[in-house]
Amino acid sequence: YQPPAVGARQSDGLGQTMHYLCAECGVKVGINKGEPIRCKECGHRVLYKQRTRR
């Protein structure tokens, strides 16, 4: 384990958008940090996180 250096900052993720798929209507939904987890099209609250591509 190595502690972070003094003065090192990690990004707070305010500008990052995570993409999810709605379980009800299948629409791709982009959600920013702090937004409610809800489909913008149908209002359904079950969203699936998309897999990352490596």
JSON list of C-alpha atoms in Angstrom, two decimals:
[
{"chain": "A", "resi": 1, "resn": "TYR", "atom": "CA", "xyz": [0.00, 0.00, 0.00]},
{"chain": "A", "resi": 2, "resn": "GLN", "atom": "CA", "xyz": [1.31, 3.43, -0.93]},
{"chain": "A", "resi": 3, "resn": "PRO", "atom": "CA", "xyz": [-0.50, 6.48, 0.44]},
{"chain": "A", "resi": 4, "resn": "PRO", "atom": "CA", "xyz": [-1.20, 9.28, -2.04]},
{"chain": "A", "resi": 5, "resn": "ALA", "atom": "CA", "xyz": [1.37, 12.03, -2.32]},
{"chain": "A", "resi": 6, "resn": "VAL", "atom": "CA", "xyz": [0.72, 15.30, -0.52]},
{"chain": "A", "resi": 7, "resn": "GLY", "atom": "CA", "xyz": [-1.27, 17.63, -2.73]},
{"chain": "A", "resi": 8, "resn": "ALA", "atom": "CA", "xyz": [-2.41, 14.89, -5.10]},
{"chain": "A", "resi": 9, "resn": "ARG", "atom": "CA", "xyz": [-6.04, 15.28, -6.09]},
{"chain": "A", "resi": 10, "resn": "GLN", "atom": "CA", "xyz": [-8.31, 12.76, -7.66]},
{"chain": "A", "resi": 11, "resn": "SER", "atom": "CA", "xyz": [-11.03, 13.88, -10.02]},
{"chain": "A", "resi": 12, "resn": "ASP", "atom": "CA", "xyz": [-14.42, 14.20, -8.39]},
{"chain": "A", "resi": 13, "resn": "GLY", "atom": "CA", "xyz": [-16.19, 12.89, -11.50]},
{"chain": "A", "resi": 14, "resn": "LEU", "atom": "CA", "xyz": [-18.54, 15.84, -11.96]},
{"chain": "A", "resi": 15, "resn": "GLY", "atom": "CA", "xyz": [-18.12, 15.88, -15.73]},
{"chain": "A", "resi": 16, "resn": "GLN", "atom": "CA", "xyz": [-18.22, 12.11, -16.23]},
{"chain": "A", "resi": 17, "resn": "THR", "atom": "CA", "xyz": [-21.32, 10.55, -17.70]},
{"chain": "A", "resi": 18, "resn": "MET", "atom": "CA", "xyz": [-21.99, 6.86, -17.08]},
{"chain": "A", "resi": 19, "resn": "HIS", "atom": "CA", "xyz": [-24.10, 5.04, -19.64]},
{"chain": "A", "resi": 20, "resn": "TYR", "atom": "CA", "xyz": [-26.78, 2.55, -18.65]},
{"chain": "A", "resi": 21, "resn": "LEU", "atom": "CA", "xyz": [-29.50, 0.57, -20.42]},
{"chain": "A", "resi": 22, "resn": "CYS", "atom": "CA", "xyz": [-33.09, 0.81, -19.24]},
{"chain": "A", "resi": 23, "resn": "ALA", "atom": "CA", "xyz": [-34.56, -2.59, -18.30]},
{"chain": "A", "resi": 24, "resn": "GLU", "atom": "CA", "xyz": [-38.05, -1.54, -19.40]},
{"chain": "A", "resi": 25, "resn": "CYS", "atom": "CA", "xyz": [-37.68, 0.25, -22.75]},
{"chain": "A", "resi": 26, "resn": "GLY", "atom": "CA", "xyz": [-34.05, -0.54, -23.70]},
{"chain": "A", "resi": 27, "resn": "VAL", "atom": "CA", "xyz": [-33.00, 3.09, -24.22]},
{"chain": "A", "resi": 28, "resn": "LYS", "atom": "CA", "xyz": [-29.37, 4.06, -23.60]},
{"chain": "A", "resi": 29, "resn": "VAL", "atom": "CA", "xyz": [-29.38, 6.53, -20.69]},
{"chain": "A", "resi": 30, "resn": "GLY", "atom": "CA", "xyz": [-26.50, 8.83, -19.71]},
{"chain": "A", "resi": 31, "resn": "ILE", "atom": "CA", "xyz": [-26.42, 9.71, -16.01]},
{"chain": "A", "resi": 32, "resn": "ASN", "atom": "CA", "xyz": [-24.09, 12.17, -14.30]},
{"chain": "A", "resi": 33, "resn": "LYS", "atom": "CA", "xyz": [-22.97, 11.97, -10.69]},
{"chain": "A", "resi": 34, "resn": "GLY", "atom": "CA", "xyz": [-25.74, 13.09, -8.35]},
{"chain": "A", "resi": 35, "resn": "GLU", "atom": "CA", "xyz": [-28.60, 12.56, -10.81]},
{"chain": "A", "resi": 36, "resn": "PRO", "atom": "CA", "xyz": [-31.42, 10.20, -9.83]},
{"chain": "A", "resi": 37, "resn": "ILE", "atom": "CA", "xyz": [-31.19, 6.66, -11.19]},
{"chain": "A", "resi": 38, "resn": "ARG", "atom": "CA", "xyz": [-34.18, 6.79, -13.52]},
{"chain": "A", "resi": 39, "resn": "CYS", "atom": "CA", "xyz": [-34.80, 6.35, -17.25]},
{"chain": "A", "resi": 40, "resn": "LYS", "atom": "CA", "xyz": [-35.36, 9.70, -18.93]},
{"chain": "A", "resi": 41, "resn": "GLU", "atom": "CA", "xyz": [-37.81, 8.16, -21.44]},
{"chain": "A", "resi": 42, "resn": "CYS", "atom": "CA", "xyz": [-40.15, 5.94, -19.41]},
{"chain": "A", "resi": 43, "resn": "GLY", "atom": "CA", "xyz": [-39.24, 6.71, -15.77]},
{"chain": "A", "resi": 44, "resn": "HIS", "atom": "CA", "xyz": [-38.32, 3.10, -14.95]},
{"chain": "A", "resi": 45, "resn": "ARG", "atom": "CA", "xyz": [-35.78, 2.77, -12.11]},
{"chain": "A", "resi": 46, "resn": "VAL", "atom": "CA", "xyz": [-34.01, -0.46, -13.09]},
{"chain": "A", "resi": 47, "resn": "LEU", "atom": "CA", "xyz": [-30.93, 0.30, -15.21]},
{"chain": "A", "resi": 48, "resn": "TYR", "atom": "CA", "xyz": [-28.16, -2.04, -16.32]},
{"chain": "A", "resi": 49, "resn": "LYS", "atom": "CA", "xyz": [-24.57, -0.81, -16.43]},
{"chain": "A", "resi": 50, "resn": "GLN", "atom": "CA", "xyz": [-22.93, -1.43, -19.79]},
{"chain": "A", "resi": 51, "resn": "ARG", "atom": "CA", "xyz": [-19.79, -3.53, -19.90]},
{"chain": "A", "resi": 52, "resn": "THR", "atom": "CA", "xyz": [-16.48, -1.77, -20.45]},
{"chain": "A", "resi": 53, "resn": "ARG", "atom": "CA", "xyz": [-14.43, -2.52, -23.55]},
{"chain": "A", "resi": 54, "resn": "ARG", "atom": "CA", "xyz": [-10.83, -3.42, -22.87]}
]
